[in-house]
PDB file of C-alpha atoms and ligand atoms in Angstrom:
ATOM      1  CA  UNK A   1      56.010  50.188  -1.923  1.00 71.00           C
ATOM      2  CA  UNK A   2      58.635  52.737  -2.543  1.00 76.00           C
ATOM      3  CA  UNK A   3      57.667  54.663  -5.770  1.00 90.00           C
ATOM      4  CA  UNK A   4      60.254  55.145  -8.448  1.00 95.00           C
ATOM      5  CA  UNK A   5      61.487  58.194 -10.208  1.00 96.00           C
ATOM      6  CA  UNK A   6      61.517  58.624 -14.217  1.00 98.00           C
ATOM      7  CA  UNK A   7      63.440  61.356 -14.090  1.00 98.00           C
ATOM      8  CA  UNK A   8      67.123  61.155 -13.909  1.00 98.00           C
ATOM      9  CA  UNK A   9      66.964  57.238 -14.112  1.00 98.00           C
ATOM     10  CA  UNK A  10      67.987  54.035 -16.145  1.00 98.00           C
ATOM     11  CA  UNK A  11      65.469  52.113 -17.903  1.00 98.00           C
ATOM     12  CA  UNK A  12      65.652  48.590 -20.084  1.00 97.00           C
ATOM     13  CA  UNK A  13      62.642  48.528 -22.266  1.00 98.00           C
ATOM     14  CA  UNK A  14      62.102  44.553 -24.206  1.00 98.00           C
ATOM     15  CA  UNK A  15      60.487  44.718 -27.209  1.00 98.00           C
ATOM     16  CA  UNK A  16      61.009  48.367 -27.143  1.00 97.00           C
ATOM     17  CA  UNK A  17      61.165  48.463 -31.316  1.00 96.00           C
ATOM     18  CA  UNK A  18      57.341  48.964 -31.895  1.00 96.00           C
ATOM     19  CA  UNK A  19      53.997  48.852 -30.250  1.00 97.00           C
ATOM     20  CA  UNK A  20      53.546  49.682 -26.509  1.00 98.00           C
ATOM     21  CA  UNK A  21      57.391  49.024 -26.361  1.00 98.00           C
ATOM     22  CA  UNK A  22      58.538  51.939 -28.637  1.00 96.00           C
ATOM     23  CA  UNK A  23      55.469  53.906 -26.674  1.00 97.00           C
ATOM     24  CA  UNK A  24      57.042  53.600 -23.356  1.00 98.00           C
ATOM     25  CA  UNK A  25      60.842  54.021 -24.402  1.00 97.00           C
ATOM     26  CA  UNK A  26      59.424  57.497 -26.060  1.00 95.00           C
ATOM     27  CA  UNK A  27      57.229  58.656 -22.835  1.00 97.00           C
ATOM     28  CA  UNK A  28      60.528  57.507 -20.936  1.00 97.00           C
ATOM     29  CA  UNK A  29      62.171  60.304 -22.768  1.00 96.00           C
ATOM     30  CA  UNK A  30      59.962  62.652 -22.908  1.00 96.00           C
ATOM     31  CA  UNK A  31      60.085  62.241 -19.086  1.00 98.00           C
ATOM     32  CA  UNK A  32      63.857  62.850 -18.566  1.00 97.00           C
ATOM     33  CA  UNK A  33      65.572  59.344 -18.399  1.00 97.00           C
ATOM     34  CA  UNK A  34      68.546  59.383 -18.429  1.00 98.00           C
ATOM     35  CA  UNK A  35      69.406  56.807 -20.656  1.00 97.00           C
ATOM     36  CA  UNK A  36      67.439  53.676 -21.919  1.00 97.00           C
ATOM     37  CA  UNK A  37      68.180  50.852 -23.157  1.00 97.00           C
ATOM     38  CA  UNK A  38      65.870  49.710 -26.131  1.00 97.00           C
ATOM     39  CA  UNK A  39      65.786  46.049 -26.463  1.00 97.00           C
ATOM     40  CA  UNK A  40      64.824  44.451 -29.754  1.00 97.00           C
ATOM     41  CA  UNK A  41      65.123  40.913 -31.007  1.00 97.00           C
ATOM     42  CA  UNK A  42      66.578  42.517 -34.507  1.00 96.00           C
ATOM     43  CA  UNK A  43      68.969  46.118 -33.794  1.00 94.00           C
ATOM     44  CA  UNK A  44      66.794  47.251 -37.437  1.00 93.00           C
ATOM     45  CA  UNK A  45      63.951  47.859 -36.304  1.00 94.00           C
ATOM     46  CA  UNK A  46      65.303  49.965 -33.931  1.00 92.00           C
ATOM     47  CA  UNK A  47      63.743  53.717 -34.473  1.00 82.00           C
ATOM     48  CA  UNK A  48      65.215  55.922 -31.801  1.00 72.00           C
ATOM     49  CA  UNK A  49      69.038  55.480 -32.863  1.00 67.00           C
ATOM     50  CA  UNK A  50      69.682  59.363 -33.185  1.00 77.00           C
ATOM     51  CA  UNK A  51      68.664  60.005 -29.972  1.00 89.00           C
ATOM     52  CA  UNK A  52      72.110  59.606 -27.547  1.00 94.00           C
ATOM     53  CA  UNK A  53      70.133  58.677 -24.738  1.00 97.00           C
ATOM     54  CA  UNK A  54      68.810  55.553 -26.280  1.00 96.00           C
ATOM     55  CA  UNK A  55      71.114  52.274 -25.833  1.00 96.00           C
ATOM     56  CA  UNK A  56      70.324  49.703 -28.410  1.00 95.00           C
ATOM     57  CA  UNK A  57      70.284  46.159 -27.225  1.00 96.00           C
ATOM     58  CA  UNK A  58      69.893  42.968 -28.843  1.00 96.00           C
ATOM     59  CA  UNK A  59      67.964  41.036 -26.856  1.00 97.00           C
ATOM     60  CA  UNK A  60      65.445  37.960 -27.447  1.00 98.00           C
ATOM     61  CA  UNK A  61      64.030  36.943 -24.162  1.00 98.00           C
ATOM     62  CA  UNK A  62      63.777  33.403 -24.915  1.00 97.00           C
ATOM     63  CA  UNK A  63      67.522  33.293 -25.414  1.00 96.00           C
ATOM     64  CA  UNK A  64      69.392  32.768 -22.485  1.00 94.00           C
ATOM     65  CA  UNK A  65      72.623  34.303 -23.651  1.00 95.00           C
ATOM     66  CA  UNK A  66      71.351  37.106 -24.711  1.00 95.00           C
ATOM     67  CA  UNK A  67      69.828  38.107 -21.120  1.00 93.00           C
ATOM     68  CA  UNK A  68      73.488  37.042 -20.069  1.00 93.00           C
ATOM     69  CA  UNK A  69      75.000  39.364 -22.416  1.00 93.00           C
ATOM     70  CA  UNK A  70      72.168  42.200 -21.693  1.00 92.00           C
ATOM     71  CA  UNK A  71      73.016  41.964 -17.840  1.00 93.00           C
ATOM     72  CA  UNK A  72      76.640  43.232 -18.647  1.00 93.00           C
ATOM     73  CA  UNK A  73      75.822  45.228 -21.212  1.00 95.00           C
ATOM     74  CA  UNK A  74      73.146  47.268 -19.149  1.00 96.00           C
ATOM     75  CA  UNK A  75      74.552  46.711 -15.365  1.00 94.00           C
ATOM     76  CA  UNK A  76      73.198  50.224 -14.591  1.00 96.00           C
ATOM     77  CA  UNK A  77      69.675  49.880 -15.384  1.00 97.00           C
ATOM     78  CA  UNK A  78      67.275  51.026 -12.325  1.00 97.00           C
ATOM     79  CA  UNK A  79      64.088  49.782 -13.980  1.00 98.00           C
ATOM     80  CA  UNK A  80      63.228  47.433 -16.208  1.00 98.00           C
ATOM     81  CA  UNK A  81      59.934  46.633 -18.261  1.00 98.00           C
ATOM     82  CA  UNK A  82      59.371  43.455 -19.332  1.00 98.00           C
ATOM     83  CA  UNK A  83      57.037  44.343 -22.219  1.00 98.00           C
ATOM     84  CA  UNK A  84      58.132  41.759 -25.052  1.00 98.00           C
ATOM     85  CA  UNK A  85      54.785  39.623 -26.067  1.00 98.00           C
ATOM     86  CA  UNK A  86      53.384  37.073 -27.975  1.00 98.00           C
ATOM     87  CA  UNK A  87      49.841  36.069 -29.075  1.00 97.00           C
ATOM     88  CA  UNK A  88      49.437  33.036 -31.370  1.00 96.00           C
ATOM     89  CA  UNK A  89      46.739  30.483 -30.357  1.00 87.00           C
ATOM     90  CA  UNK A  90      43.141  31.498 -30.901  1.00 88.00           C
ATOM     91  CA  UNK A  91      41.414  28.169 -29.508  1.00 92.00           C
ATOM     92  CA  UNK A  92      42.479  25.694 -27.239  1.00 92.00           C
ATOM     93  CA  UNK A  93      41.561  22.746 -29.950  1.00 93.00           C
ATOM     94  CA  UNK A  94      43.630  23.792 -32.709  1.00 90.00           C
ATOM     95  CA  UNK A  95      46.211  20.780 -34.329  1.00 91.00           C
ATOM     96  CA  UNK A  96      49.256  23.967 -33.103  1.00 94.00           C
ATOM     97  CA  UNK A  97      47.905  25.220 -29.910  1.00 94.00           C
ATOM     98  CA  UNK A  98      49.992  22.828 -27.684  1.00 96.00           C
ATOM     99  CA  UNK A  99      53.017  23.962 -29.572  1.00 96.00           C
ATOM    100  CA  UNK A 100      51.338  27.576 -29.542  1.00 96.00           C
ATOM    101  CA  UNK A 101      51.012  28.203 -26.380  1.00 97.00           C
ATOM    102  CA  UNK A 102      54.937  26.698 -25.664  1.00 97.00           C
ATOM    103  CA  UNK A 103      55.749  29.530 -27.777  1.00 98.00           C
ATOM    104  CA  UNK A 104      53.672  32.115 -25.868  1.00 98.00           C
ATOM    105  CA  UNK A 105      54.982  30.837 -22.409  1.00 98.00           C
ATOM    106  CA  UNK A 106      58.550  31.033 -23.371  1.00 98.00           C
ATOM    107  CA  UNK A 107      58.185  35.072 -24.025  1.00 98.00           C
ATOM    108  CA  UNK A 108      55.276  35.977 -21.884  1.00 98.00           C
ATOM    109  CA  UNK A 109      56.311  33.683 -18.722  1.00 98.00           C
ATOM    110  CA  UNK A 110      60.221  32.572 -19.132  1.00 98.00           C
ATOM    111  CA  UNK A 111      60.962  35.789 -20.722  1.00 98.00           C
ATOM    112  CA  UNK A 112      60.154  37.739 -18.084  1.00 98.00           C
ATOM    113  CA  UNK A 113      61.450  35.348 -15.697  1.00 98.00           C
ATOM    114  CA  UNK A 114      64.711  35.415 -16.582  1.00 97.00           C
ATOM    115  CA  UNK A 115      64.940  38.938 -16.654  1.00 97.00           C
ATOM    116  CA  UNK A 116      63.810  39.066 -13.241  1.00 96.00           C
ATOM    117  CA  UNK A 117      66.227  35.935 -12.495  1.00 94.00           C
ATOM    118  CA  UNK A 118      69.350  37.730 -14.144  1.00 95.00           C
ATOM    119  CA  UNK A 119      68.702  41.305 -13.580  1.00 95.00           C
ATOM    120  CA  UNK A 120      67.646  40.740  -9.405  1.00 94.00           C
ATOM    121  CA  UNK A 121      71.458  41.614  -8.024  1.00 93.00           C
ATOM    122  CA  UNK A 122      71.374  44.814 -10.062  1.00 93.00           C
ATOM    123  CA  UNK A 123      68.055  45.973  -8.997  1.00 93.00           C
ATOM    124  CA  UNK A 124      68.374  45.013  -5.221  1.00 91.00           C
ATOM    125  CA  UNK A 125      67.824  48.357  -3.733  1.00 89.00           C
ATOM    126  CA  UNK A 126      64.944  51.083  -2.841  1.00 88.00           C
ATOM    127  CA  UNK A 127      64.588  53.688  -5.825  1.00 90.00           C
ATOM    128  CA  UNK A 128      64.609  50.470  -8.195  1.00 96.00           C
ATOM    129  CA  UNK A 129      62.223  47.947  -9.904  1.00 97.00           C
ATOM    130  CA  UNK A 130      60.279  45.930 -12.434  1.00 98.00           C
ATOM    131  CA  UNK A 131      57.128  46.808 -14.377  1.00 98.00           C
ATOM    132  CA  UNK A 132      55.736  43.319 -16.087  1.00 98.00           C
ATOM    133  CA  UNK A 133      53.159  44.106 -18.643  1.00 98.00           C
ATOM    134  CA  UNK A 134      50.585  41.839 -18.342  1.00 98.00           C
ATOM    135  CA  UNK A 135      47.345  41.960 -19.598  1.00 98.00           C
ATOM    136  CA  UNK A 136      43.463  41.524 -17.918  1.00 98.00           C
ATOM    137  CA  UNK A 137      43.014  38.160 -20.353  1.00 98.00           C
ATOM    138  CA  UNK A 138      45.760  36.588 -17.123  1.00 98.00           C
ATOM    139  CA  UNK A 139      42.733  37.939 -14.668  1.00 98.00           C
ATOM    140  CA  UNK A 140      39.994  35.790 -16.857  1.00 98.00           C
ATOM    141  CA  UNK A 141      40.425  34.042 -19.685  1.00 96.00           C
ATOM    142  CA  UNK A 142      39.283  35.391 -22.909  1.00 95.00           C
ATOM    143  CA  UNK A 143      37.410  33.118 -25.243  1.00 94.00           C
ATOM    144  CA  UNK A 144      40.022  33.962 -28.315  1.00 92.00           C
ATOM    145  CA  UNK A 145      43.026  34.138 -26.571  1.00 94.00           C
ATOM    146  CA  UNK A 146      43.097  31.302 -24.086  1.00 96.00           C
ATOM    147  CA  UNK A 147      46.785  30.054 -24.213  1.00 97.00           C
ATOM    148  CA  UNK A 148      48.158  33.811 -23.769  1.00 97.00           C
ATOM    149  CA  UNK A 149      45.676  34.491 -21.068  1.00 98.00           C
ATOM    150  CA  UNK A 150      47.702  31.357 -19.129  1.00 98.00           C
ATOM    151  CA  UNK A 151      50.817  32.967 -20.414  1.00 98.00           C
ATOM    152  CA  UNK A 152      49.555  35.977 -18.797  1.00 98.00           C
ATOM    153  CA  UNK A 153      48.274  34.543 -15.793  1.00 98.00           C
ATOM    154  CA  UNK A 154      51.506  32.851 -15.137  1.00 98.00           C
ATOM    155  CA  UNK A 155      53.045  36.310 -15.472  1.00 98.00           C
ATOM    156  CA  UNK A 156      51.179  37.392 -13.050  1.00 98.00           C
ATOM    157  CA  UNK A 157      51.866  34.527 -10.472  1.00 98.00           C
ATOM    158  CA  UNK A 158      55.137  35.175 -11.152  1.00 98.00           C
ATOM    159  CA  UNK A 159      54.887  39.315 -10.545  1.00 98.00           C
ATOM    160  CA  UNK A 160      53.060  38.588  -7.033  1.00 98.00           C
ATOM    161  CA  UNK A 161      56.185  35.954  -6.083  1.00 98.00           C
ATOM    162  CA  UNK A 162      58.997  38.882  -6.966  1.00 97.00           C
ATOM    163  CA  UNK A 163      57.051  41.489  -4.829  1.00 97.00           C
ATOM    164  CA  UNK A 164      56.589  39.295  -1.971  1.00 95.00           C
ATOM    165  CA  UNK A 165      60.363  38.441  -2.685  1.00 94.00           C
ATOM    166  CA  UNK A 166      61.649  41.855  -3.361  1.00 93.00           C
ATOM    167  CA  UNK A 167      59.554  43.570  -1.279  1.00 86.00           C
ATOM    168  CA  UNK A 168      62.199  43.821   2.054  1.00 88.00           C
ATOM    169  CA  UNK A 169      64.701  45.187  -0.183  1.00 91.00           C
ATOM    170  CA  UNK A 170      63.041  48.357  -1.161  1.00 92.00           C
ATOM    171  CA  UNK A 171      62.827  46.987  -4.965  1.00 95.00           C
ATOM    172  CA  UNK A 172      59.470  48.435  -6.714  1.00 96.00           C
ATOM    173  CA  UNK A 173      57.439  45.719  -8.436  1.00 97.00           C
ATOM    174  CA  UNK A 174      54.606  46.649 -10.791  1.00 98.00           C
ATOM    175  CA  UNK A 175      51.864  44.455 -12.743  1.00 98.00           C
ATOM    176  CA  UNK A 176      50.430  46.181 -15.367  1.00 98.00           C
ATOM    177  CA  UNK A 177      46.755  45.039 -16.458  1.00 98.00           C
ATOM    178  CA  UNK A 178      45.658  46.255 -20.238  1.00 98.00           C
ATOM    179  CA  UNK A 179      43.255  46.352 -21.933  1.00 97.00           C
ATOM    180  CA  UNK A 180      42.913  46.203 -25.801  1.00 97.00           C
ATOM    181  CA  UNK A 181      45.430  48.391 -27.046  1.00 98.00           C
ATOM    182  CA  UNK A 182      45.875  49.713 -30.934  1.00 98.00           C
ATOM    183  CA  UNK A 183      49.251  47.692 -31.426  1.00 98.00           C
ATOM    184  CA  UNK A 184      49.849  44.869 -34.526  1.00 97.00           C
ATOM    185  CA  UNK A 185      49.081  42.510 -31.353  1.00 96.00           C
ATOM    186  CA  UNK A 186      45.314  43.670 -31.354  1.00 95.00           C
ATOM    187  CA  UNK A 187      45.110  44.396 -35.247  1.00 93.00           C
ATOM    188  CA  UNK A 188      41.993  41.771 -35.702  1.00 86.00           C
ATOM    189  CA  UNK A 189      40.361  43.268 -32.556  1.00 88.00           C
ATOM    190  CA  UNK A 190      37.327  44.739 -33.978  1.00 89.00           C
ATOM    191  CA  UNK A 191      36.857  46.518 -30.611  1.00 90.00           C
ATOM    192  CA  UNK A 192      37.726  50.549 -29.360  1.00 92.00           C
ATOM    193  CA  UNK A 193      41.223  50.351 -28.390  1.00 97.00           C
ATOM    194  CA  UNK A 194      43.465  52.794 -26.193  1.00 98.00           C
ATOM    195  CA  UNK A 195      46.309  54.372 -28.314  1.00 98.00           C
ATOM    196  CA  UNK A 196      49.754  53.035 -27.042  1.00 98.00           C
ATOM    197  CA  UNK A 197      50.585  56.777 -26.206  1.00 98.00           C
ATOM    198  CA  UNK A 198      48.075  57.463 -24.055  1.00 98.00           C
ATOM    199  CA  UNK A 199      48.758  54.110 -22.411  1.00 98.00           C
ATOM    200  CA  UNK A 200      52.244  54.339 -21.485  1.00 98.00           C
ATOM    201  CA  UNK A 201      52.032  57.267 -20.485  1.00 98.00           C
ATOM    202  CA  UNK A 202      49.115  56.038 -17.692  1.00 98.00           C
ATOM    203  CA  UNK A 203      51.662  53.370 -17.324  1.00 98.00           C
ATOM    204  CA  UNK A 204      54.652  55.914 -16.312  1.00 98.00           C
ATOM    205  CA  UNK A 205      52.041  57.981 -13.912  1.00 98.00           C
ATOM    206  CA  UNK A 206      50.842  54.934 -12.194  1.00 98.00           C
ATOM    207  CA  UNK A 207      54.870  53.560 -11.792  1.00 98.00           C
ATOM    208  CA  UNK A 208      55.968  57.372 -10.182  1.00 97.00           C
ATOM    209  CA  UNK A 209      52.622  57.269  -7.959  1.00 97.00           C
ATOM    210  CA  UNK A 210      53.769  53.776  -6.472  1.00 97.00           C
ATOM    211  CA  UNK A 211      50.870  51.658  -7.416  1.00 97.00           C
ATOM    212  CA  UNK A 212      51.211  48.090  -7.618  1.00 97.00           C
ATOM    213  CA  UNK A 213      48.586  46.957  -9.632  1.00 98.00           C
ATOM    214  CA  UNK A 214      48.186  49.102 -12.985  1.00 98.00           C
ATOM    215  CA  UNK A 215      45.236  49.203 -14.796  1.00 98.00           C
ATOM    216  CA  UNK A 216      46.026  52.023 -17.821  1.00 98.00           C
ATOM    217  CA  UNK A 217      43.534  52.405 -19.835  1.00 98.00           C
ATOM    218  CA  UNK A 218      39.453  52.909 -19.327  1.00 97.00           C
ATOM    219  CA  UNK A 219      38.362  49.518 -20.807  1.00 97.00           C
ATOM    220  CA  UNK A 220      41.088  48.060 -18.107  1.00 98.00           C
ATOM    221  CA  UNK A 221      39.434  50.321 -15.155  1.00 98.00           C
ATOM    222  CA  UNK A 222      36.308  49.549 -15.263  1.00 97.00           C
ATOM    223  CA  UNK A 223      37.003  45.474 -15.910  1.00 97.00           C
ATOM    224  CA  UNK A 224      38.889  46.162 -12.423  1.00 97.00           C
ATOM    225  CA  UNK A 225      36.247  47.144 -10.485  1.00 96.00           C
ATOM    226  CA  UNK A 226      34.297  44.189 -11.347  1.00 97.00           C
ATOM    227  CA  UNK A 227      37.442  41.835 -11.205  1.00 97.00           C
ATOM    228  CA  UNK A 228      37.925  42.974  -7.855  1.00 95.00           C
ATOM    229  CA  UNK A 229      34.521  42.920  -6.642  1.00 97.00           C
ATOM    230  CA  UNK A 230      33.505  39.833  -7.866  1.00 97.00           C
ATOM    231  CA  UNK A 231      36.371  37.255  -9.786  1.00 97.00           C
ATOM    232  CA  UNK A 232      33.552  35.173 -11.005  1.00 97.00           C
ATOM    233  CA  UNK A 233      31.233  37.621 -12.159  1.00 97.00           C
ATOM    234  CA  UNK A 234      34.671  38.874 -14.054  1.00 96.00           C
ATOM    235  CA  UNK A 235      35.032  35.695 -15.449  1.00 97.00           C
ATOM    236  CA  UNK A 236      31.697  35.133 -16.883  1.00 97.00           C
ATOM    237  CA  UNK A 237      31.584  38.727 -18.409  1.00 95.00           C
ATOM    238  CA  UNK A 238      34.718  37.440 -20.128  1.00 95.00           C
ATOM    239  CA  UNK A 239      33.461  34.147 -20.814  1.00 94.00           C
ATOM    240  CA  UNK A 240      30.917  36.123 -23.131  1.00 94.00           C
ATOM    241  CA  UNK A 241      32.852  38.144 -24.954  1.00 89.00           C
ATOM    242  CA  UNK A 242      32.549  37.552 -28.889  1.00 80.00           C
ATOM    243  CA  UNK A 243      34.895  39.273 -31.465  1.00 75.00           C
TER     244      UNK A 243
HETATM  245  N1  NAP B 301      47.933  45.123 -27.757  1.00 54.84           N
HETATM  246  C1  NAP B 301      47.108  44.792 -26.777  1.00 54.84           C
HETATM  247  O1  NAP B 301      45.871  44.854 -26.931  1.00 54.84           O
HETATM  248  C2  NAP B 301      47.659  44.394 -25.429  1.00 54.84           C
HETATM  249  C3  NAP B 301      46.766  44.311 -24.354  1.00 54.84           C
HETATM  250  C4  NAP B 301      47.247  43.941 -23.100  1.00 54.84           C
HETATM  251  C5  NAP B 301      48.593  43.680 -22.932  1.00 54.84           C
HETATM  252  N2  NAP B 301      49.457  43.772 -24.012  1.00 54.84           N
HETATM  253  C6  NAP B 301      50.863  43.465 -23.771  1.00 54.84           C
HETATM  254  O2  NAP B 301      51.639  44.609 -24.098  1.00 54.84           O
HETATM  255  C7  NAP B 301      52.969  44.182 -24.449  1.00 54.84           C
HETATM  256  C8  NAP B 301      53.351  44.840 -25.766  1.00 54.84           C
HETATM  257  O3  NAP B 301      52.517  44.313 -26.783  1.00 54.84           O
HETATM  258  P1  NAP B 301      52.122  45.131 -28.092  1.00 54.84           P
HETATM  259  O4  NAP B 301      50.667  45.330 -28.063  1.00 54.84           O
HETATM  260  O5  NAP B 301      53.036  46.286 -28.251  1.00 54.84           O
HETATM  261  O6  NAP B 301      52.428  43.987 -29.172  1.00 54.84           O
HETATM  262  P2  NAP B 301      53.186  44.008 -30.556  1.00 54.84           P
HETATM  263  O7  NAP B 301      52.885  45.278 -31.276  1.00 54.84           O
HETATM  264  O8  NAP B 301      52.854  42.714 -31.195  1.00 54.84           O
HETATM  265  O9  NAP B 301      54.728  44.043 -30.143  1.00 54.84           O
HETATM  266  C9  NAP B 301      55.292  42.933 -29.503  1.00 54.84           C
HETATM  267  C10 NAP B 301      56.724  43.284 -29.154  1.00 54.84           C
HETATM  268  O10 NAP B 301      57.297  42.174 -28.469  1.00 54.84           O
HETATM  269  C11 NAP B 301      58.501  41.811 -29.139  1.00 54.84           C
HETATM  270  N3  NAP B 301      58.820  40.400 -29.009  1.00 54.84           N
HETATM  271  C12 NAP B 301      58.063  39.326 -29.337  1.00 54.84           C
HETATM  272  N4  NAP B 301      58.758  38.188 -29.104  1.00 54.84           N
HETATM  273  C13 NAP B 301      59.965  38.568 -28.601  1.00 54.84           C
HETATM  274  C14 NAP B 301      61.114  37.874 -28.166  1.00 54.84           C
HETATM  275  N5  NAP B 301      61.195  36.534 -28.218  1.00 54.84           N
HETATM  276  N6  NAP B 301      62.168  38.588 -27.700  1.00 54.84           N
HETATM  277  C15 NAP B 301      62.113  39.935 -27.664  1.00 54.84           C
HETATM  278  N7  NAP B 301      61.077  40.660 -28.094  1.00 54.84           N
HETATM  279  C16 NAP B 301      60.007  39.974 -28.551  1.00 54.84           C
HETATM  280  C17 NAP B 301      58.243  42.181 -30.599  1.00 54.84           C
HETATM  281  O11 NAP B 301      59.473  42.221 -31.297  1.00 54.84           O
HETATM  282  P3  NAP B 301      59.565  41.869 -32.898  1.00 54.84           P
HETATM  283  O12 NAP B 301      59.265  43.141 -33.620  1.00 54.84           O
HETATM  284  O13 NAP B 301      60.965  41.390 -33.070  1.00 54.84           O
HETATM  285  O14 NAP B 301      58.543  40.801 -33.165  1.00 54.84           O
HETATM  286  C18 NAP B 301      57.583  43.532 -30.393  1.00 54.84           C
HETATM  287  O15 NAP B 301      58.540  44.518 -30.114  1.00 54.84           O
HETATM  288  C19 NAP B 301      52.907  42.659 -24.531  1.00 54.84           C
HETATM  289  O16 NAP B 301      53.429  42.092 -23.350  1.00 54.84           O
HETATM  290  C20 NAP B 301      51.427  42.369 -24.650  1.00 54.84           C
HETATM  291  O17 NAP B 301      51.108  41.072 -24.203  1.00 54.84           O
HETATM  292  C21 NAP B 301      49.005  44.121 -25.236  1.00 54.84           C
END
């Protein structure tokens, strides 16, 4: 895989207002992009308007128009991280899950999706790509996430099928794999958690170095080696985990 330059380039960041979103759009900068554009369901909540560099765009991924509008807004970008995500469900049994884990899907899975779907003519050529952030609960399934883990694992289906698809026309495709990080998303997590800081910015290395599957933090790296050793043995360590 061809890897892609920060430097110089065009980025679309989704959720890009706070968490590992706002993380990445500032490493991004620090880096020397040339102009990103920060995506946020609500313009508000937008922190980096001062900087000229930074685009805002309104954009909720499970709004079709808006992606529509965002193409022709942003028909420059190079790269594009589909970061916007959702964690509801915490059991499988609950009276909402069903409705849950709809909710989940549409921004973890069709959210990305339609990105990919919309944005494909524009990033059709070598020194461009995608960088879905998934996490490791869509390697195994973590007991107190469940219906994001599918959310995630669909992701991931759905990051293999653009690289295999994308792959003879030079465009970059990246999976990213985290582990907990200290975002709102993890707030109840009473577990050691990688700053968002530190993790984009393993993020942004990985993406310049070319490598496919990221794994950015050192609770993610180490779940790796097991995953890819031994996908059951993954699972069951998983399977254990208590909060
Ligand atoms: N935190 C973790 O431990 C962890 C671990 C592995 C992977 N991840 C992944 O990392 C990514 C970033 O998560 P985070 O930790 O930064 O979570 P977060 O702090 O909860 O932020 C989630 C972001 O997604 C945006 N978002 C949610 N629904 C959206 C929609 N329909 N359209 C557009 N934007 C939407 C939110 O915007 P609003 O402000 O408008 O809600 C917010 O900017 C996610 O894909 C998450 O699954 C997180």
């Amino acid at each position: 895989m061809n890897a892609l330059k920060i430097k110089g380039a065009v980025a679309l960041v989704t959720g890009a207002n706070r968490g590992l979103g706002y993380a990445l759009t500032e490493e991004l900068l620090d880096r020397g992009i040339a102009k990103v554009y920060a995506a946020a369901r609500n313009l508000d909540t937008l922190g980096f308007l001062k900087e000229e560099r930074v685009v805002p765009l309104k954009l909720d991924v499970t709004d079709e128009s808006h992606t529509l509008d965002a193409i022709q807004a942003a028909a420059d970008v190079e790269i594009v991280f589909n970061n916007a995500g959702l964690a509801l469900s915490s059991t499988i049994l609950g009276p909402e899950s069903v409705a849950e884990a709809r909710k989940e899907m549409e921004v973890n899975f069709f959210g990305p999706l339609r990105i990919i779907h919309t944005f494909a003519p524009a990033l059709a050529q070598s020194g461009r790509g995608v960088v879905n952030i998934g996490s490791l609960a869509g390697l195994a399934s973590v007991p107190f996430m469940p219906t994001y883990g599918a959310s995630k694992a669909a992701l991931h289906s759905l990051t293999q099928a653009a690289r295999s698809l994308f792959g003879a026309q030079g465009t970059a495709v990246h999976g990213v794999y985290a582990g907990p990080i200290d975002t709102d998303m993890a707030r109840g997590l009473e577990i050691p958690k990688a700053s968002a800081r530190e993790v984009a910015a393993a993020i942004l290395d990985a993406v310049e170095a070319g490598v496919e599957d990221i794994y950015p933090d050192a609770f993610a790296e180490s779940f790796a080696a097991l995953y890819e050793s031994s996908p059951k043995r993954a699972e069951k360590q998983f399977a254990a985990m208590e909060l």
